[in-house]
Structure formats: structure tokens, C-alpha cells
Tab-separated table of C-alpha atoms in Angstrom:
chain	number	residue	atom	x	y	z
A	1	UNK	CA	-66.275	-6.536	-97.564
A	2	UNK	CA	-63.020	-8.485	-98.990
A	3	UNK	CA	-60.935	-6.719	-96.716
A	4	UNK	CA	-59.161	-8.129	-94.040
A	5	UNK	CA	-60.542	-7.063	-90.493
A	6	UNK	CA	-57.595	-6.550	-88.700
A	7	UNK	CA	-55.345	-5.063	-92.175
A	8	UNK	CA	-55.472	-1.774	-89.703
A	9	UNK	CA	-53.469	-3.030	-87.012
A	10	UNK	CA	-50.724	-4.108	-89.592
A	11	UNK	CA	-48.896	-0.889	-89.338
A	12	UNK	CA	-45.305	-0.407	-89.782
A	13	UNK	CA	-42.993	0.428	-86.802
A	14	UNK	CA	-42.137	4.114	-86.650
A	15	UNK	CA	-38.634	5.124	-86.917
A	16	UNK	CA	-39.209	6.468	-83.281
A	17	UNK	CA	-39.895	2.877	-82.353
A	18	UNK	CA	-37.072	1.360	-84.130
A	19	UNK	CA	-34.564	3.623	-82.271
A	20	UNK	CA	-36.357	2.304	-78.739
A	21	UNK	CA	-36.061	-1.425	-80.052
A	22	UNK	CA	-32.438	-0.748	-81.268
A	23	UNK	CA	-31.476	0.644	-77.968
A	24	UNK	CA	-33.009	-2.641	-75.820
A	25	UNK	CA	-30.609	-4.801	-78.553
A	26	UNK	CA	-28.284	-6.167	-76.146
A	27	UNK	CA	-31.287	-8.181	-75.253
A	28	UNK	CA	-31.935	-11.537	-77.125
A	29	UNK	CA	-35.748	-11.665	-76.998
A	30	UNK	CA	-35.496	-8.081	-78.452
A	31	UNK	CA	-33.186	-8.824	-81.012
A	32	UNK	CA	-36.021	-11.296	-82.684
A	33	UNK	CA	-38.122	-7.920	-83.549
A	34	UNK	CA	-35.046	-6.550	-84.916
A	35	UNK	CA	-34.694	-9.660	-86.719
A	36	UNK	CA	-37.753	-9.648	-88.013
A	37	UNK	CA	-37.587	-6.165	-89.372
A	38	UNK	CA	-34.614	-6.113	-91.164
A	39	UNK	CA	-35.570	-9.595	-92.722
A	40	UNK	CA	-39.636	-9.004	-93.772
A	41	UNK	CA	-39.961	-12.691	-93.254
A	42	UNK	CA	-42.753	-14.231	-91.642
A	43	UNK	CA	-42.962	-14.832	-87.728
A	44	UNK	CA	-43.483	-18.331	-88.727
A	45	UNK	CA	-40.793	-18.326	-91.520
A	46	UNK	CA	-38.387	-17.258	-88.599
A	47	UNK	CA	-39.820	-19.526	-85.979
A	48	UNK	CA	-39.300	-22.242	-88.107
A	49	UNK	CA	-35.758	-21.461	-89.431
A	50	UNK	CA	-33.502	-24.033	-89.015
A	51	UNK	CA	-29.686	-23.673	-88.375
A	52	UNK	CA	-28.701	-25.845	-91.605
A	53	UNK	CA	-30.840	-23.383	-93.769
A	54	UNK	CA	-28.141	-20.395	-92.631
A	55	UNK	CA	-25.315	-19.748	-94.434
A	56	UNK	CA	-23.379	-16.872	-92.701
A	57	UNK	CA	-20.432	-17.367	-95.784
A	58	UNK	CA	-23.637	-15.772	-98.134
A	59	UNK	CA	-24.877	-14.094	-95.770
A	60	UNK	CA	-28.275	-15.571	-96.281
A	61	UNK	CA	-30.661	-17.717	-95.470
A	62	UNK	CA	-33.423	-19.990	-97.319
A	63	UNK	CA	-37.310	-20.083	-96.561
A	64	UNK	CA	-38.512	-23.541	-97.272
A	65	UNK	CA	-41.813	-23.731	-95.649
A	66	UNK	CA	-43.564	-20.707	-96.270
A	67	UNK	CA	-47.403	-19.831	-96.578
A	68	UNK	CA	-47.095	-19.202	-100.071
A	69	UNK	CA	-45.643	-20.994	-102.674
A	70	UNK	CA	-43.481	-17.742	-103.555
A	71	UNK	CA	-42.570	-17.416	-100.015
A	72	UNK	CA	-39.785	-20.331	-100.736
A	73	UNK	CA	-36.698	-18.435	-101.426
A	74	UNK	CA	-33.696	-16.570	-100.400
A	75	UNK	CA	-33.718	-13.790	-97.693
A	76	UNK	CA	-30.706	-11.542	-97.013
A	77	UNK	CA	-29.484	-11.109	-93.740
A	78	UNK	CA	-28.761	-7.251	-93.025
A	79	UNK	CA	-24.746	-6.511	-91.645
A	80	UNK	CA	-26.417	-4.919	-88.624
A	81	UNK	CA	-29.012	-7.947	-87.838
A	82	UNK	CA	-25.853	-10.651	-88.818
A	83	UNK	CA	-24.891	-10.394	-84.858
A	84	UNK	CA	-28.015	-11.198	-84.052
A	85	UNK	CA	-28.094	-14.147	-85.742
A	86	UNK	CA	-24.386	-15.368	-85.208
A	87	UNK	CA	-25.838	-15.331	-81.275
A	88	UNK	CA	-29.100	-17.131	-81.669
A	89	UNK	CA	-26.887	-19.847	-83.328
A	90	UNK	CA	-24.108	-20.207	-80.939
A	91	UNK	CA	-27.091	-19.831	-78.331
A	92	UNK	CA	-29.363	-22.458	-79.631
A	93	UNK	CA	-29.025	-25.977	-79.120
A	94	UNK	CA	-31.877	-27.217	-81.188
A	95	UNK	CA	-31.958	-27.672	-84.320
A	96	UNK	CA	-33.883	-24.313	-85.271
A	97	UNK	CA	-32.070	-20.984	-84.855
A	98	UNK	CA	-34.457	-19.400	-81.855
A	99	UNK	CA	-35.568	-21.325	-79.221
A	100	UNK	CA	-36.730	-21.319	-75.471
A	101	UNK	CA	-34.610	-20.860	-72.385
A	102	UNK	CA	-34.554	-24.710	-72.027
A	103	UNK	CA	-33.651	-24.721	-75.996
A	104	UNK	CA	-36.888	-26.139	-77.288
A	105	UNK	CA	-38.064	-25.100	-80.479
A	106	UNK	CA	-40.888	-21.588	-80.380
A	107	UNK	CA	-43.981	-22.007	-81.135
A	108	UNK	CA	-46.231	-19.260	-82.539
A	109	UNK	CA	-48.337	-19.395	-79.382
A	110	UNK	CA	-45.331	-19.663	-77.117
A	111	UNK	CA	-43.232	-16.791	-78.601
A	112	UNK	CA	-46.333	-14.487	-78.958
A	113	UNK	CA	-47.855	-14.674	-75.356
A	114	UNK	CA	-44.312	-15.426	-73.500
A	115	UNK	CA	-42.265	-12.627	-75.525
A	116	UNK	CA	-43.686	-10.831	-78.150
A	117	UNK	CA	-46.300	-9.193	-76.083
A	118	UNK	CA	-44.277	-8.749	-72.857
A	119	UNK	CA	-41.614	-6.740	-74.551
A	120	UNK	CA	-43.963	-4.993	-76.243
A	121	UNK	CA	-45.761	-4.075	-72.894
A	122	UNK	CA	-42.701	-2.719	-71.687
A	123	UNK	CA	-42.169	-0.270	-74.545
A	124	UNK	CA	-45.302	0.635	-74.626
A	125	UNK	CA	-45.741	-0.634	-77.597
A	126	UNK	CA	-48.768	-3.087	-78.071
A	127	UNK	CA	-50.317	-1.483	-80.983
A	128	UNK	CA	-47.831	-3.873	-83.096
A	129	UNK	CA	-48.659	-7.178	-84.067
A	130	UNK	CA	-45.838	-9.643	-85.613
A	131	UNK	CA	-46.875	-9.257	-89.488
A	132	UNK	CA	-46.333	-5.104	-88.741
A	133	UNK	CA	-42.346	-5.950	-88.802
A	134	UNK	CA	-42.898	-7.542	-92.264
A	135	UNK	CA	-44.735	-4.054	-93.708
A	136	UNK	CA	-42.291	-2.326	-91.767
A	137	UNK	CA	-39.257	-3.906	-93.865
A	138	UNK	CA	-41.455	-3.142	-97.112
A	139	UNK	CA	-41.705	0.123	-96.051
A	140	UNK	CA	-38.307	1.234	-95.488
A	141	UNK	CA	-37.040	-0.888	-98.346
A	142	UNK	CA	-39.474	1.715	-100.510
A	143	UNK	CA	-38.569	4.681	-98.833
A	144	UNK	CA	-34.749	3.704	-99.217
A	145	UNK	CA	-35.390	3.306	-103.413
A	146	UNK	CA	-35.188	-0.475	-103.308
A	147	UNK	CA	-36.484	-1.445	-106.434
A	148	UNK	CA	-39.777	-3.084	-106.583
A	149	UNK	CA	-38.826	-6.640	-108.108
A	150	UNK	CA	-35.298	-6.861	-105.642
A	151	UNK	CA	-38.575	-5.840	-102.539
A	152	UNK	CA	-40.679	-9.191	-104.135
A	153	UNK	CA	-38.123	-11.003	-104.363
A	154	UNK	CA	-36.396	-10.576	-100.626
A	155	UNK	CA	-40.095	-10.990	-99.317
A	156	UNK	CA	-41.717	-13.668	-101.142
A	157	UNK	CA	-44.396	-11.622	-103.272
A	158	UNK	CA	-43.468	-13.186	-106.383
A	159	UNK	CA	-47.380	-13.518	-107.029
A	160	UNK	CA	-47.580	-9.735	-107.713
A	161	UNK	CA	-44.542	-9.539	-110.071
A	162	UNK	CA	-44.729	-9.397	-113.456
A	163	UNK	CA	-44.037	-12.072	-115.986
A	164	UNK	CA	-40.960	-10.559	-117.185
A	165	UNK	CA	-40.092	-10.278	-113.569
A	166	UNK	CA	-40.590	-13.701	-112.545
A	167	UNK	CA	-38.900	-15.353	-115.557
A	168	UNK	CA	-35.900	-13.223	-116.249
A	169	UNK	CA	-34.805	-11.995	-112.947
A	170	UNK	CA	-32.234	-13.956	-111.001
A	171	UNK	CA	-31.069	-11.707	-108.541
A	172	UNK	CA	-27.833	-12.746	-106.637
A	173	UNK	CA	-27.609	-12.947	-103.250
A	174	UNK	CA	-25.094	-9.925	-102.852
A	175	UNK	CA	-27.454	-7.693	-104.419
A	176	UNK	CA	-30.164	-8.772	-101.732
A	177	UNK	CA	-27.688	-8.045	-98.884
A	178	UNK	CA	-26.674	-4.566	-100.800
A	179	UNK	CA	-30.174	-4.081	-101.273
A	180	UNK	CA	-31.464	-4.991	-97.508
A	181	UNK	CA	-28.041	-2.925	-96.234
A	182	UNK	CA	-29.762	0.326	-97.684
A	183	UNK	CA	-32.929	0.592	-94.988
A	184	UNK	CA	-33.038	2.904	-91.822
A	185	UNK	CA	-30.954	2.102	-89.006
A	186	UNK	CA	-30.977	4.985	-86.106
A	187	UNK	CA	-27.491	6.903	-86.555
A	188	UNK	CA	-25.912	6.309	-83.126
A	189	UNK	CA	-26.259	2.050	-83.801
A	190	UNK	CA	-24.593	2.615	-87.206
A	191	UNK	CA	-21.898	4.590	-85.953
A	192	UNK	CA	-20.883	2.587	-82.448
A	193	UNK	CA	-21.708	-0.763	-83.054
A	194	UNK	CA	-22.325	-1.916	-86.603
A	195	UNK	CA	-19.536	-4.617	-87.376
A	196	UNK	CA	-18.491	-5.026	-83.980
């Protein structure tokens, strides 16, 4: 009965799926799902990034609205998203890092009915809600042998670590980019067009 009713339609993206995203990258609105993915942030946590919270020199970026208190923190941007992101900056004239075509800030509502489920329409692909990216990162973080703290940390579940966790780890932000640089990316994208 404590269950949430819709924790079955939080299922992550298939690698299958990730390959069809990957290969639709060259567009923008798909690039936000990618972004998403290889981030495990919140759609609101990305919605409401704002460009002086980016630092490309890091290669990171910091959450400081979040649902949670533990959702305040660093997140590591992956070398394959990093173009992504470079774009929606140059792209955006707001001051947050995604915005409309008339560069007004997204709102949840906006972005969900005028993109998100569009997109996903086209792929086939409606099965997916926004929080699925954020299991989907936890996912392939685990499957790649992320450790479990480094996971809590790039995420913001630093309500299930330990207490040793939570008072002695400072993890730097190279190891969350090493760490974040370890998950699935299809083949043919790593080989042709990561670092270009």
C-alpha cells in the first residue's frame, strides 16, 4: 500500500533505445534525453539549470534547487553529453541552459507536452516517462561497477548512504567524470563522434 502507483512505469531505457536516441543526436530536443541519461539528474534539476551553475573547465555542474536536501550537489557531465551542453549554451539566450525556440526558460509542463512526448511518439517510445532517464543512469552506472557511494553521490541519494559514507567521503569532481565516463554508449557513437 506504500508503494508508489506509477513506480512501474519508471523503467530504465533499454540499450536498444539508447542506440535509437543516440542516432536522432544531431537533434537538440533529443539531445535533452541524452542529457538526462548520462546525468541522472532530475527533469526539474535540468530545467532549472542555469548557465552560471556550469563550469565546462570541471566539467561539471552544481544542483542548487533540488527536491531533496541531498539533491544539492555536484553532477558530472559525461565527455560524450559535454557537446550537448557546449550547444544548449551557445544556443540559449536566457539565463538557464535549455530553453524554448523564442529562448524563454522550460517549464515542466511546456517541455513535457511540447517535446518530451512528441519525440517520444516518434520513436515509438511512450512507455518512458522523464524520471525513467534518472533509473536508467543508475542502472548503467551499476552494471558498469560504479561504486555505490560515487552512484549516491553523482545522483543526490545521500539519504541512503551510510554514515561513514556521508562524513568521510569527498569525492572529487574528476572521479565523478571518470566514474560517469564508464556507462554504455552504443559502439558506432564512441568510435565516430566522441570528442569531435
Amino acid at each position: 500500500k506504500d508503494k508508489n502507483p506509477n513506480s512501474e512505469k519508471r523503467n530504465p531505457f533499454t540499450k536498444e533505445d539508447i542506440d535509437i536516441i543516440w542516432s536522432m543526436s544531431d537533434d537538440q530536443w533529443y539531445q535533452i534525453i541524452l542529457m538526462l541519461i548520462y546525468t541522472g539528474v532530475r527533469i526539474s534539476e535540468l530545467l532549472n539549470l542555469k548557465k552560471e551553475n556550469i563550469d565546462f573547465d570541471s566539467q561539471c555542474f552544481d544542483v542548487i534547487n533540488s527536491k531533496t536536501e541531498n539533491g544539492i550537489r555536484k553532477v558530472p557531465i559525461a565527455d560524450c553529453i559535454l557537446p550537448f551542453f557546449k550547444g544548449w549554451y551557445e544556443f540559449s539566450t536566457c539565463d538557464y541552459l535549455l530553453c524554448t525556440l523564442d529562448k524563454k526558460p522550460l517549464t515542466y509542463r511546456n517541455y513535457f507536452d511540447s517535446y518530451w512526448q512528441p519525440l517520444l511518439e516518434q520513436i515509438d517510445m511512450t512507455r518512458y516517462t522523464p524520471h525513467c532517464t534518472r533509473h536508467t543512469c543508475i542502472s548503467l552506472m551499476a552494471e558498469a561497477k560504479v561504486d555505490t557511494t560515487t552512484i549516491k553521490k553523482i545522483v543526490g541519494h545521500a539519504g541512503a548512504m551510510t554514515l561513514t559514507e556521508r562524513v568521510y567521503t569527498h569525492l572529487d569532481t574528476q572521479v565523478l567524470v571518470d566514474a560517469i565516463n564508464k556507462i554504455y554508449i552504443p559502439e558506432n557513437y564512441r568510435k565516430n563522434r566522441l570528442h569531435t
